[in-house]
mmCIF file of C-alpha atoms and ligand atoms in Angstrom:
data_model
loop_
_atom_site.group_PDB
_atom_site.id
_atom_site.type_symbol
_atom_site.label_atom_id
_atom_site.label_comp_id
_atom_site.label_asym_id
_atom_site.label_seq_id
_atom_site.Cartn_x
_atom_site.Cartn_y
_atom_site.Cartn_z
ATOM 1 C CA MET A 1072 13.035 -62.367 -87.339
ATOM 2 C CA LYS A 1073 9.839 -62.659 -85.140
ATOM 3 C CA THR A 1074 10.210 -63.067 -81.482
ATOM 4 C CA LYS A 1075 9.840 -66.971 -80.312
ATOM 5 C CA VAL A 1076 7.521 -67.861 -77.481
ATOM 6 C CA LEU A 1077 7.138 -71.329 -76.108
ATOM 7 C CA VAL A 1078 3.273 -71.883 -74.936
ATOM 8 C CA THR A 1079 2.982 -75.031 -73.054
ATOM 9 C CA GLY A 1080 -0.743 -76.331 -73.081
ATOM 10 C CA GLY A 1081 -0.933 -73.865 -76.505
ATOM 11 C CA LEU A 1082 -3.708 -76.297 -77.791
ATOM 12 C CA GLY A 1083 -5.985 -75.731 -74.593
ATOM 13 C CA TYR A 1084 -8.446 -73.306 -73.936
ATOM 14 C CA ILE A 1085 -6.667 -70.038 -73.036
ATOM 15 C CA GLY A 1086 -3.756 -71.500 -74.394
ATOM 16 C CA SER A 1087 -5.048 -71.531 -77.965
ATOM 17 C CA HIS A 1088 -6.791 -68.012 -77.653
ATOM 18 C CA THR A 1089 -3.308 -66.758 -76.236
ATOM 19 C CA VAL A 1090 -1.950 -68.537 -79.432
ATOM 20 C CA VAL A 1091 -3.900 -66.414 -81.812
ATOM 21 C CA ALA A 1092 -2.885 -63.097 -79.787
ATOM 22 C CA LEU A 1093 0.733 -63.844 -80.215
ATOM 23 C CA LEU A 1094 0.534 -64.056 -83.716
ATOM 24 C CA ARG A 1095 -1.511 -61.051 -84.004
ATOM 25 C CA ALA A 1096 0.937 -59.440 -81.766
ATOM 26 C CA ASN A 1097 3.499 -60.393 -84.318
ATOM 27 C CA TYR A 1098 5.221 -63.112 -81.966
ATOM 28 C CA GLU A 1099 6.079 -66.614 -83.220
ATOM 29 C CA PRO A 1100 4.192 -68.948 -80.774
ATOM 30 C CA VAL A 1101 5.916 -72.515 -80.650
ATOM 31 C CA ILE A 1102 3.420 -74.980 -79.006
ATOM 32 C CA ILE A 1103 3.960 -77.735 -76.752
ATOM 33 C CA ASP A 1104 1.005 -80.001 -75.606
ATOM 34 C CA ASN A 1105 0.601 -83.555 -74.550
ATOM 35 C CA LEU A 1106 -2.497 -83.405 -75.918
ATOM 36 C CA ASP A 1107 -4.161 -85.013 -72.228
ATOM 37 C CA ASN A 1108 -6.891 -82.018 -72.152
ATOM 38 C CA SER A 1109 -6.736 -80.657 -75.614
ATOM 39 C CA ARG A 1110 -7.192 -81.506 -79.080
ATOM 40 C CA ILE A 1111 -4.942 -81.429 -82.166
ATOM 41 C CA GLY A 1112 -7.495 -80.325 -84.361
ATOM 42 C CA ILE A 1113 -7.248 -76.835 -82.463
ATOM 43 C CA LEU A 1114 -4.137 -76.279 -84.625
ATOM 44 C CA GLN A 1115 -5.956 -76.385 -88.182
ATOM 45 C CA GLN A 1116 -8.589 -74.083 -86.272
ATOM 46 C CA ILE A 1117 -6.095 -71.363 -85.491
ATOM 47 C CA GLU A 1118 -4.628 -71.702 -88.818
ATOM 48 C CA LYS A 1119 -8.289 -71.132 -90.004
ATOM 49 C CA ILE A 1120 -8.378 -67.808 -87.710
ATOM 50 C CA THR A 1121 -4.585 -66.322 -88.501
ATOM 51 C CA GLY A 1122 -3.705 -68.200 -91.576
ATOM 52 C CA VAL A 1123 -0.638 -69.819 -89.777
ATOM 53 C CA SER A 1124 -0.485 -73.174 -88.599
ATOM 54 C CA PRO A 1125 1.941 -72.926 -85.308
ATOM 55 C CA GLU A 1126 5.301 -74.934 -84.942
ATOM 56 C CA PHE A 1127 3.602 -77.781 -82.655
ATOM 57 C CA HIS A 1128 5.744 -80.371 -80.495
ATOM 58 C CA TYR A 1129 4.145 -83.182 -79.027
ATOM 59 C CA ILE A 1130 5.839 -83.265 -75.753
ATOM 60 C CA ASP A 1131 4.939 -84.043 -72.381
ATOM 61 C CA LEU A 1132 6.491 -81.771 -70.013
ATOM 62 C CA CYS A 1133 6.986 -84.157 -67.164
ATOM 63 C CA ASN A 1134 9.583 -85.674 -69.666
ATOM 64 C CA GLU A 1135 12.719 -83.187 -68.754
ATOM 65 C CA ALA A 1136 14.740 -84.665 -71.540
ATOM 66 C CA GLN A 1137 12.031 -83.844 -74.452
ATOM 67 C CA LEU A 1138 11.937 -80.221 -73.352
ATOM 68 C CA ALA A 1139 15.802 -79.785 -72.631
ATOM 69 C CA ASP A 1140 16.300 -81.122 -76.398
ATOM 70 C CA LEU A 1141 13.904 -78.279 -77.713
ATOM 71 C CA ILE A 1142 15.487 -75.387 -75.600
ATOM 72 C CA THR A 1143 19.151 -76.422 -76.189
ATOM 73 C CA ASN A 1144 18.553 -77.118 -80.098
ATOM 74 C CA ASP A 1145 16.934 -73.334 -80.107
ATOM 75 C CA GLU A 1146 18.912 -70.807 -78.693
ATOM 76 C CA SER A 1147 16.377 -68.068 -79.518
ATOM 77 C CA ILE A 1148 13.671 -69.414 -76.944
ATOM 78 C CA HIS A 1149 13.744 -67.219 -73.999
ATOM 79 C CA ASN A 1150 10.079 -66.440 -73.676
ATOM 80 C CA ILE A 1151 7.590 -68.700 -72.111
ATOM 81 C CA ILE A 1152 3.688 -68.800 -71.445
ATOM 82 C CA HIS A 1153 3.146 -71.746 -68.863
ATOM 83 C CA PHE A 1154 -0.274 -73.165 -69.031
ATOM 84 C CA ALA A 1155 0.223 -76.686 -68.964
ATOM 85 C CA ALA A 1156 -1.388 -78.015 -65.922
ATOM 86 C CA HIS A 1157 -4.315 -80.545 -64.505
ATOM 87 C CA LYS A 1158 -6.829 -77.906 -63.340
ATOM 88 C CA ALA A 1159 -10.159 -79.427 -62.313
ATOM 89 C CA VAL A 1160 -10.624 -78.836 -58.581
ATOM 90 C CA GLY A 1161 -12.823 -81.599 -57.785
ATOM 91 C CA GLU A 1162 -10.369 -84.007 -59.429
ATOM 92 C CA SER A 1163 -7.590 -82.695 -57.489
ATOM 93 C CA VAL A 1164 -9.238 -83.645 -54.332
ATOM 94 C CA ALA A 1165 -9.837 -87.301 -55.524
ATOM 95 C CA GLU A 1166 -6.621 -87.531 -57.080
ATOM 96 C CA PRO A 1167 -3.883 -85.279 -55.256
ATOM 97 C CA LEU A 1168 -0.816 -86.968 -56.209
ATOM 98 C CA LYS A 1169 -1.920 -87.091 -60.156
ATOM 99 C CA TYR A 1170 -1.963 -82.792 -59.383
ATOM 100 C CA TYR A 1171 1.006 -82.356 -57.266
ATOM 101 C CA ARG A 1172 3.353 -84.807 -59.666
ATOM 102 C CA ASN A 1173 1.833 -83.232 -63.137
ATOM 103 C CA ASN A 1174 1.792 -79.893 -62.095
ATOM 104 C CA PHE A 1175 4.947 -79.761 -60.157
ATOM 105 C CA ASN A 1176 7.407 -81.860 -62.221
ATOM 106 C CA SER A 1177 5.947 -79.745 -65.201
ATOM 107 C CA LEU A 1178 7.385 -76.569 -63.662
ATOM 108 C CA PHE A 1179 10.587 -78.134 -63.106
ATOM 109 C CA SER A 1180 11.257 -79.294 -65.920
ATOM 110 C CA ILE A 1181 11.121 -75.966 -67.675
ATOM 111 C CA LEU A 1182 12.917 -74.213 -64.786
ATOM 112 C CA LYS A 1183 15.954 -77.087 -65.675
ATOM 113 C CA ALA A 1184 15.765 -76.631 -69.313
ATOM 114 C CA PHE A 1185 16.629 -72.750 -68.700
ATOM 115 C CA GLU A 1186 19.198 -73.504 -65.989
ATOM 116 C CA GLY A 1187 21.983 -70.732 -66.524
ATOM 117 C CA LYS A 1188 19.798 -69.052 -69.220
ATOM 118 C CA LYS A 1189 17.814 -65.816 -69.602
ATOM 119 C CA MET A 1190 14.091 -66.552 -69.251
ATOM 120 C CA ASN A 1191 10.691 -64.504 -69.320
ATOM 121 C CA LEU A 1192 8.012 -66.796 -67.712
ATOM 122 C CA VAL A 1193 4.636 -65.787 -67.902
ATOM 123 C CA PHE A 1194 2.780 -68.157 -65.298
ATOM 124 C CA SER A 1195 -1.039 -69.481 -65.671
ATOM 125 C CA SER A 1196 -2.043 -68.565 -61.660
ATOM 126 C CA SER A 1197 -5.661 -68.509 -60.423
ATOM 127 C CA CYS A 1198 -7.517 -66.333 -57.748
ATOM 128 C CA THR A 1199 -7.948 -69.470 -56.247
ATOM 129 C CA VAL A 1200 -5.119 -68.868 -54.001
ATOM 130 C CA TYR A 1201 -7.332 -66.074 -52.294
ATOM 131 C CA GLY A 1202 -9.700 -68.564 -51.156
ATOM 132 C CA GLN A 1203 -12.857 -66.739 -49.507
ATOM 133 C CA PRO A 1204 -11.113 -63.117 -49.498
ATOM 134 C CA ASP A 1205 -11.703 -60.750 -46.315
ATOM 135 C CA GLU A 1206 -12.155 -57.839 -48.375
ATOM 136 C CA LEU A 1207 -13.715 -57.423 -51.759
ATOM 137 C CA PRO A 1208 -12.638 -56.384 -54.317
ATOM 138 C CA VAL A 1209 -9.191 -58.803 -53.800
ATOM 139 C CA SER A 1210 -5.901 -57.130 -54.300
ATOM 140 C CA GLU A 1211 -2.755 -58.700 -54.970
ATOM 141 C CA VAL A 1212 -1.527 -58.102 -51.519
ATOM 142 C CA ALA A 1213 -4.409 -59.847 -49.828
ATOM 143 C CA GLN A 1214 -3.433 -62.580 -47.533
ATOM 144 C CA VAL A 1215 -3.112 -65.752 -49.699
ATOM 145 C CA LYS A 1216 -5.095 -68.478 -47.706
ATOM 146 C CA LYS A 1217 -4.720 -72.263 -47.280
ATOM 147 C CA ALA A 1218 -5.636 -73.772 -50.656
ATOM 148 C CA GLU A 1219 -9.333 -75.210 -50.677
ATOM 149 C CA SER A 1220 -7.802 -78.072 -53.140
ATOM 150 C CA PRO A 1221 -4.893 -79.801 -54.090
ATOM 151 C CA TYR A 1222 -5.249 -78.103 -57.506
ATOM 152 C CA GLY A 1223 -5.225 -74.376 -55.776
ATOM 153 C CA ASN A 1224 -2.471 -75.480 -53.668
ATOM 154 C CA THR A 1225 -0.132 -76.174 -56.762
ATOM 155 C CA LYS A 1226 -1.006 -72.565 -57.890
ATOM 156 C CA GLN A 1227 -0.188 -71.533 -54.294
ATOM 157 C CA VAL A 1228 3.280 -73.478 -54.000
ATOM 158 C CA ALA A 1229 4.214 -72.904 -57.873
ATOM 159 C CA GLU A 1230 3.979 -68.907 -57.071
ATOM 160 C CA GLU A 1231 6.518 -69.275 -53.912
ATOM 161 C CA ILE A 1232 8.995 -71.608 -56.067
ATOM 162 C CA LEU A 1233 8.723 -68.903 -59.084
ATOM 163 C CA GLN A 1234 9.414 -66.069 -56.625
ATOM 164 C CA ASP A 1235 12.276 -67.996 -54.914
ATOM 165 C CA VAL A 1236 13.664 -68.854 -58.308
ATOM 166 C CA ALA A 1237 13.444 -65.142 -59.430
ATOM 167 C CA THR A 1238 15.353 -64.018 -56.098
ATOM 168 C CA ALA A 1239 18.154 -65.931 -56.721
ATOM 169 C CA ASP A 1240 18.510 -65.660 -60.291
ATOM 170 C CA LYS A 1241 18.548 -62.409 -62.190
ATOM 171 C CA LEU A 1242 18.086 -64.273 -65.247
ATOM 172 C CA LYS A 1243 14.736 -64.757 -64.324
ATOM 173 C CA ASN A 1244 11.951 -62.900 -65.217
ATOM 174 C CA ILE A 1245 8.752 -63.716 -63.912
ATOM 175 C CA ILE A 1246 5.029 -62.689 -63.829
ATOM 176 C CA SER A 1247 2.251 -64.996 -62.224
ATOM 177 C CA LEU A 1248 -1.415 -63.932 -63.624
ATOM 178 C CA ARG A 1249 -4.109 -64.786 -61.291
ATOM 179 C CA TYR A 1250 -6.871 -65.410 -63.446
ATOM 180 C CA PHE A 1251 -10.635 -65.362 -62.330
ATOM 181 C CA ASN A 1252 -13.303 -67.082 -64.276
ATOM 182 C CA PRO A 1253 -12.097 -67.563 -67.745
ATOM 183 C CA VAL A 1254 -15.583 -67.553 -70.038
ATOM 184 C CA GLY A 1255 -16.548 -67.230 -73.952
ATOM 185 C CA ALA A 1256 -14.995 -67.628 -76.854
ATOM 186 C CA HIS A 1257 -12.939 -65.958 -79.948
ATOM 187 C CA GLU A 1258 -15.323 -64.317 -82.190
ATOM 188 C CA SER A 1259 -14.854 -66.385 -85.019
ATOM 189 C CA ALA A 1260 -16.584 -69.095 -83.021
ATOM 190 C CA LEU A 1261 -13.714 -71.437 -84.217
ATOM 191 C CA ILE A 1262 -11.842 -72.043 -80.762
ATOM 192 C CA GLY A 1263 -13.614 -72.322 -77.568
ATOM 193 C CA GLU A 1264 -13.830 -74.253 -74.305
ATOM 194 C CA LEU A 1265 -13.910 -77.838 -74.769
ATOM 195 C CA PRO A 1266 -14.637 -79.506 -71.259
ATOM 196 C CA SER A 1267 -14.421 -83.449 -71.583
ATOM 197 C CA GLY A 1268 -17.332 -85.237 -70.147
ATOM 198 C CA VAL A 1269 -19.660 -83.604 -68.015
ATOM 199 C CA PRO A 1270 -18.691 -79.927 -67.794
ATOM 200 C CA GLN A 1271 -17.819 -79.060 -63.980
ATOM 201 C CA ASN A 1272 -17.587 -75.384 -64.783
ATOM 202 C CA LEU A 1273 -20.841 -73.298 -64.996
ATOM 203 C CA VAL A 1274 -20.580 -71.599 -68.534
ATOM 204 C CA PRO A 1275 -20.002 -74.773 -70.669
ATOM 205 C CA PHE A 1276 -22.873 -76.454 -68.961
ATOM 206 C CA VAL A 1277 -25.268 -73.276 -69.489
ATOM 207 C CA THR A 1278 -24.332 -73.681 -73.175
ATOM 208 C CA GLN A 1279 -24.582 -77.457 -73.343
ATOM 209 C CA SER A 1280 -27.766 -77.448 -71.657
ATOM 210 C CA ALA A 1281 -29.097 -74.817 -73.784
ATOM 211 C CA ALA A 1282 -27.894 -76.847 -76.760
ATOM 212 C CA GLY A 1283 -30.029 -79.800 -75.346
ATOM 213 C CA LYS A 1284 -26.800 -81.698 -74.791
ATOM 214 C CA ARG A 1285 -27.541 -81.789 -70.984
ATOM 215 C CA GLY A 1286 -30.667 -81.641 -68.913
ATOM 216 C CA PRO A 1287 -31.546 -78.459 -66.674
ATOM 217 C CA ILE A 1288 -28.750 -76.615 -64.787
ATOM 218 C CA THR A 1289 -28.665 -77.000 -61.207
ATOM 219 C CA VAL A 1290 -27.937 -73.640 -59.355
ATOM 220 C CA PHE A 1291 -25.531 -74.808 -56.326
ATOM 221 C CA GLY A 1292 -27.433 -73.075 -53.851
ATOM 222 C CA ASN A 1293 -29.167 -69.859 -53.452
ATOM 223 C CA ASP A 1294 -28.951 -69.545 -49.680
ATOM 224 C CA TYR A 1295 -25.809 -67.532 -49.470
ATOM 225 C CA ASP A 1296 -25.027 -64.257 -48.230
ATOM 226 C CA THR A 1297 -25.356 -62.352 -51.486
ATOM 227 C CA PRO A 1298 -27.970 -60.052 -53.104
ATOM 228 C CA ASP A 1299 -29.911 -63.314 -54.657
ATOM 229 C CA GLY A 1300 -28.456 -65.760 -52.724
ATOM 230 C CA SER A 1301 -26.077 -67.605 -55.567
ATOM 231 C CA CYS A 1302 -22.722 -67.159 -55.420
ATOM 232 C CA ILE A 1303 -20.644 -64.382 -57.195
ATOM 233 C CA ARG A 1304 -17.726 -64.570 -59.282
ATOM 234 C CA ASP A 1305 -15.586 -62.148 -61.521
ATOM 235 C CA TYR A 1306 -15.857 -63.471 -65.042
ATOM 236 C CA ILE A 1307 -13.596 -62.634 -67.845
ATOM 237 C CA HIS A 1308 -13.737 -63.010 -71.401
ATOM 238 C CA VAL A 1309 -11.217 -65.862 -72.587
ATOM 239 C CA VAL A 1310 -9.640 -62.855 -75.074
ATOM 240 C CA ASP A 1311 -9.525 -60.341 -72.708
ATOM 241 C CA LEU A 1312 -7.418 -62.803 -70.374
ATOM 242 C CA ALA A 1313 -5.287 -63.769 -73.783
ATOM 243 C CA GLU A 1314 -4.411 -60.218 -74.317
ATOM 244 C CA ALA A 1315 -2.943 -60.021 -70.538
ATOM 245 C CA HIS A 1316 -0.392 -62.608 -71.375
ATOM 246 C CA ILE A 1317 0.870 -60.547 -74.139
ATOM 247 C CA ALA A 1318 0.849 -57.521 -71.911
ATOM 248 C CA ALA A 1319 2.965 -59.739 -69.252
ATOM 249 C CA LEU A 1320 5.313 -60.498 -72.064
ATOM 250 C CA GLN A 1321 5.770 -56.951 -73.214
ATOM 251 C CA LEU A 1322 6.541 -56.017 -69.115
ATOM 252 C CA LEU A 1323 8.978 -58.801 -69.233
ATOM 253 C CA GLU A 1324 10.797 -58.220 -72.482
ATOM 254 C CA LYS A 1325 11.073 -54.264 -71.202
ATOM 255 C CA GLY A 1326 12.681 -55.643 -67.913
ATOM 256 C CA ASN A 1327 10.953 -53.947 -65.260
ATOM 257 C CA ALA A 1328 8.736 -56.479 -63.583
ATOM 258 C CA GLU A 1329 9.130 -55.575 -59.679
ATOM 259 C CA GLY A 1330 12.421 -57.236 -58.585
ATOM 260 C CA ASN A 1331 12.020 -59.602 -61.722
ATOM 261 C CA TYR A 1332 8.936 -61.116 -60.116
ATOM 262 C CA ASP A 1333 5.617 -59.977 -60.302
ATOM 263 C CA VAL A 1334 1.901 -61.171 -59.561
ATOM 264 C CA PHE A 1335 -1.371 -59.509 -61.421
ATOM 265 C CA ASN A 1336 -5.055 -59.898 -61.021
ATOM 266 C CA VAL A 1337 -6.594 -60.812 -64.323
ATOM 267 C CA GLY A 1338 -10.358 -60.159 -63.966
ATOM 268 C CA THR A 1339 -12.785 -57.642 -65.053
ATOM 269 C CA GLY A 1340 -13.095 -56.087 -61.144
ATOM 270 C CA ASN A 1341 -16.923 -56.966 -61.724
ATOM 271 C CA GLY A 1342 -18.894 -59.846 -59.986
ATOM 272 C CA TYR A 1343 -21.907 -61.410 -61.421
ATOM 273 C CA SER A 1344 -23.910 -63.928 -59.396
ATOM 274 C CA VAL A 1345 -25.132 -67.487 -60.993
ATOM 275 C CA LEU A 1346 -28.444 -66.402 -61.528
ATOM 276 C CA GLU A 1347 -27.306 -62.841 -62.938
ATOM 277 C CA LEU A 1348 -25.121 -65.286 -65.533
ATOM 278 C CA ILE A 1349 -28.183 -67.258 -66.334
ATOM 279 C CA ASN A 1350 -30.111 -63.897 -67.003
ATOM 280 C CA ALA A 1351 -27.548 -62.378 -68.890
ATOM 281 C CA PHE A 1352 -27.236 -65.491 -71.242
ATOM 282 C CA GLU A 1353 -31.155 -65.684 -71.811
ATOM 283 C CA THR A 1354 -31.245 -61.755 -72.409
ATOM 284 C CA THR A 1355 -28.195 -61.871 -74.690
ATOM 285 C CA THR A 1356 -29.307 -64.874 -76.724
ATOM 286 C CA GLY A 1357 -32.675 -65.024 -76.564
ATOM 287 C CA VAL A 1358 -32.405 -68.515 -75.583
ATOM 288 C CA LYS A 1359 -34.356 -69.518 -72.488
ATOM 289 C CA LEU A 1360 -32.575 -71.770 -69.991
ATOM 290 C CA ASN A 1361 -34.073 -74.738 -67.892
ATOM 291 C CA TYR A 1362 -32.569 -74.577 -64.165
ATOM 292 C CA GLN A 1363 -33.224 -75.629 -60.681
ATOM 293 C CA ILE A 1364 -32.192 -74.743 -57.565
ATOM 294 C CA GLY A 1365 -29.786 -77.375 -55.822
ATOM 295 C CA PRO A 1366 -27.939 -77.770 -52.773
ATOM 296 C CA ARG A 1367 -24.620 -75.996 -52.103
ATOM 297 C CA ARG A 1368 -21.198 -77.595 -53.833
ATOM 298 C CA ALA A 1369 -18.708 -78.378 -51.531
ATOM 299 C CA GLY A 1370 -15.601 -76.324 -51.400
ATOM 300 C CA ASP A 1371 -17.446 -73.046 -53.203
ATOM 301 C CA ILE A 1372 -16.517 -69.878 -51.672
ATOM 302 C CA VAL A 1373 -19.266 -67.261 -51.694
ATOM 303 C CA LYS A 1374 -18.117 -64.127 -53.398
ATOM 304 C CA VAL A 1375 -15.085 -63.082 -55.353
ATOM 305 C CA TRP A 1376 -13.977 -60.450 -57.571
ATOM 306 C CA GLY A 1377 -10.668 -58.870 -58.715
ATOM 307 C CA ASP A 1378 -9.407 -55.147 -57.650
ATOM 308 C CA VAL A 1379 -7.676 -54.853 -60.918
ATOM 309 C CA THR A 1380 -6.073 -51.377 -60.410
ATOM 310 C CA LYS A 1381 -2.387 -52.970 -60.485
ATOM 311 C CA SER A 1382 -3.408 -54.766 -63.969
ATOM 312 C CA ARG A 1383 -4.389 -51.618 -65.174
ATOM 313 C CA GLU A 1384 -1.932 -49.193 -63.944
ATOM 314 C CA LYS A 1385 1.325 -51.321 -64.188
ATOM 315 C CA LEU A 1386 0.634 -54.164 -66.953
ATOM 316 C CA GLY A 1387 -1.084 -51.480 -68.961
ATOM 317 C CA TRP A 1388 -4.006 -53.784 -69.734
ATOM 318 C CA GLN A 1389 -7.790 -53.907 -68.771
ATOM 319 C CA ALA A 1390 -10.694 -56.101 -69.654
ATOM 320 C CA ARG A 1391 -12.792 -54.405 -72.274
ATOM 321 C CA LEU A 1392 -15.521 -57.403 -73.176
ATOM 322 C CA GLY A 1393 -18.634 -57.539 -71.252
ATOM 323 C CA ILE A 1394 -20.743 -60.255 -69.865
ATOM 324 C CA GLU A 1395 -23.006 -59.715 -73.056
ATOM 325 C CA GLU A 1396 -19.981 -60.842 -75.434
ATOM 326 C CA MET A 1397 -18.797 -63.526 -72.967
ATOM 327 C CA MET A 1398 -22.337 -65.077 -73.352
ATOM 328 C CA ARG A 1399 -22.922 -64.444 -77.068
ATOM 329 C CA SER A 1400 -19.422 -65.744 -77.938
ATOM 330 C CA ALA A 1401 -19.536 -68.885 -75.677
ATOM 331 C CA TRP A 1402 -22.976 -69.882 -77.543
ATOM 332 C CA ALA A 1403 -22.139 -69.126 -80.863
ATOM 333 C CA TRP A 1404 -19.058 -71.564 -79.930
ATOM 334 C CA GLU A 1405 -21.671 -73.921 -78.653
ATOM 335 C CA GLN A 1406 -23.527 -73.976 -82.040
ATOM 336 C CA TYR A 1407 -20.370 -74.094 -83.821
ATOM 337 C CA LEU A 1408 -19.919 -77.519 -82.006
ATOM 338 C CA GLN A 1409 -23.144 -78.654 -82.845
ATOM 339 C CA THR A 1410 -22.276 -79.152 -86.836
ATOM 340 C CA ASN A 1411 -18.338 -79.153 -86.477
ATOM 341 C CA GLN A 1412 -16.508 -82.064 -85.181
ATOM 342 C CA ILE A 1413 -12.732 -80.938 -83.730
ATOM 343 C CA ASN A 1414 -10.888 -84.142 -83.627
HETATM 344 C C1 WQD B 834 -18.969 -70.914 -60.706
HETATM 345 C C2 WQD B 834 -20.183 -70.863 -59.693
HETATM 346 C C3 WQD B 834 -20.776 -72.688 -58.892
HETATM 347 C C4 WQD B 834 -21.633 -75.229 -62.327
HETATM 348 C C5 WQD B 834 -13.236 -72.795 -60.829
HETATM 349 C C6 WQD B 834 -11.841 -73.320 -60.405
HETATM 350 C C7 WQD B 834 -11.032 -72.031 -60.618
HETATM 351 C C8 WQD B 834 -11.045 -71.861 -62.057
HETATM 352 C C9 WQD B 834 -12.425 -71.790 -62.714
HETATM 353 C C10 WQD B 834 -9.161 -73.355 -62.942
HETATM 354 C C11 WQD B 834 -19.860 -71.479 -58.546
HETATM 355 C C12 WQD B 834 -21.901 -72.341 -59.503
HETATM 356 C C13 WQD B 834 -21.040 -74.085 -61.459
HETATM 357 C C14 WQD B 834 -23.084 -75.654 -62.366
HETATM 358 C C15 WQD B 834 -23.757 -74.218 -60.497
HETATM 359 N N1 WQD B 834 -10.641 -73.428 -62.544
HETATM 360 N N2 WQD B 834 -22.144 -73.196 -60.658
HETATM 361 N N3 WQD B 834 -23.628 -74.986 -61.297
HETATM 362 O O1 WQD B 834 -15.595 -72.769 -59.211
HETATM 363 O O2 WQD B 834 -15.591 -70.112 -59.425
HETATM 364 O O3 WQD B 834 -13.791 -71.594 -60.218
HETATM 365 O O4 WQD B 834 -13.222 -72.968 -62.092
HETATM 366 O O5 WQD B 834 -8.326 -72.625 -63.277
HETATM 367 O O6 WQD B 834 -9.840 -71.930 -60.199
HETATM 368 O O7 WQD B 834 -11.872 -72.973 -58.839
HETATM 369 O O8 WQD B 834 -15.965 -71.933 -61.353
HETATM 370 O O9 WQD B 834 -17.709 -72.345 -63.180
HETATM 371 O O10 WQD B 834 -17.037 -74.171 -61.416
HETATM 372 O O11 WQD B 834 -18.677 -72.226 -60.951
HETATM 373 O O12 WQD B 834 -24.245 -73.347 -59.960
HETATM 374 O O13 WQD B 834 -23.468 -76.525 -62.937
HETATM 375 O O14 WQD B 834 -20.993 -71.585 -60.504
HETATM 376 O O15 WQD B 834 -21.339 -72.977 -57.457
HETATM 377 O O16 WQD B 834 -20.899 -70.717 -57.790
HETATM 378 P P1 WQD B 834 -15.182 -71.825 -59.766
HETATM 379 P P2 WQD B 834 -17.240 -72.581 -61.882
#
């Protein structure tokens, strides 16, 4: 009998890669998704990679009753990885209530459905909670600063809620994973990032520009206090990120998360500037990029990369894939999308 793991947002970018990793690790993923920012066609893509079409429930997590029915009817579900949330920083500034309502109500639905029950929860958090760190690399004990966006605030407050719940209820074992910048795609090029509209994030814009779907890349500022003037980020391959969720789940199953609540940085520990990433893409793929220097983007922090010591020593996980494989796989996925439609 395989251990079931509920994966909310399991058809999304990071969710789908984690479902593949769960299947590889001999778990039985049960996907919940409202298809708000994902496509049902990803199910078939997962089956092409793994030979398995995972159990799928078309559920909006804000609908408490739908989730409660699923959890009540399947007593064997104790493990949950919670990805489902709105995550566009800019949109959250324009529509804060949409973000607070969705991201908190979905979390409350999960906590209500598991009331009185054992629950191992891996929560999708973000390095955005650090803001611009005072010290780099930034470690998990660094001060969590006032979020720069309602999106970032939903992650900060959710972490506080989960810590309080874990303190009050010893049946709840919870780990928050603070992602740095997820990029790249599965080696099969059958799943990857599917941004809707004009990509807000750097790498999908780079690959769409390289594919001729977009015009030149605009580098948002090259007058920052960094070696080449452009912002620095800790880019992490989405496959490494997915594996971190398996490691977190296994730590929870062993029951030795610190005081039944713990937090881990999930990054590589290395920082790359925007211009260095552009160069890495060109060198790795042989595709020349067309880019221009533009004005700074409001809200951008200058530089952040993670101290990943705790994840290596306590989670027993570290990133394996470098910037070259991040760029190669992102480009291979973009090329797959040139000739394949995912509905
Ligand atoms: C990276 C760098 C931009 C686009 C955000 C969220 C974070 C997470 C990942 C959800 C920055 C520069 C970008 C472009 C550019 N989201 N850039 N031209 O802002 O670090 O992180 O997305 O979990 O929480 O905050 O990622 O990819 O948008 O930007 O120069 O066309 O690339 O200025 O320096 P970011 P990003």
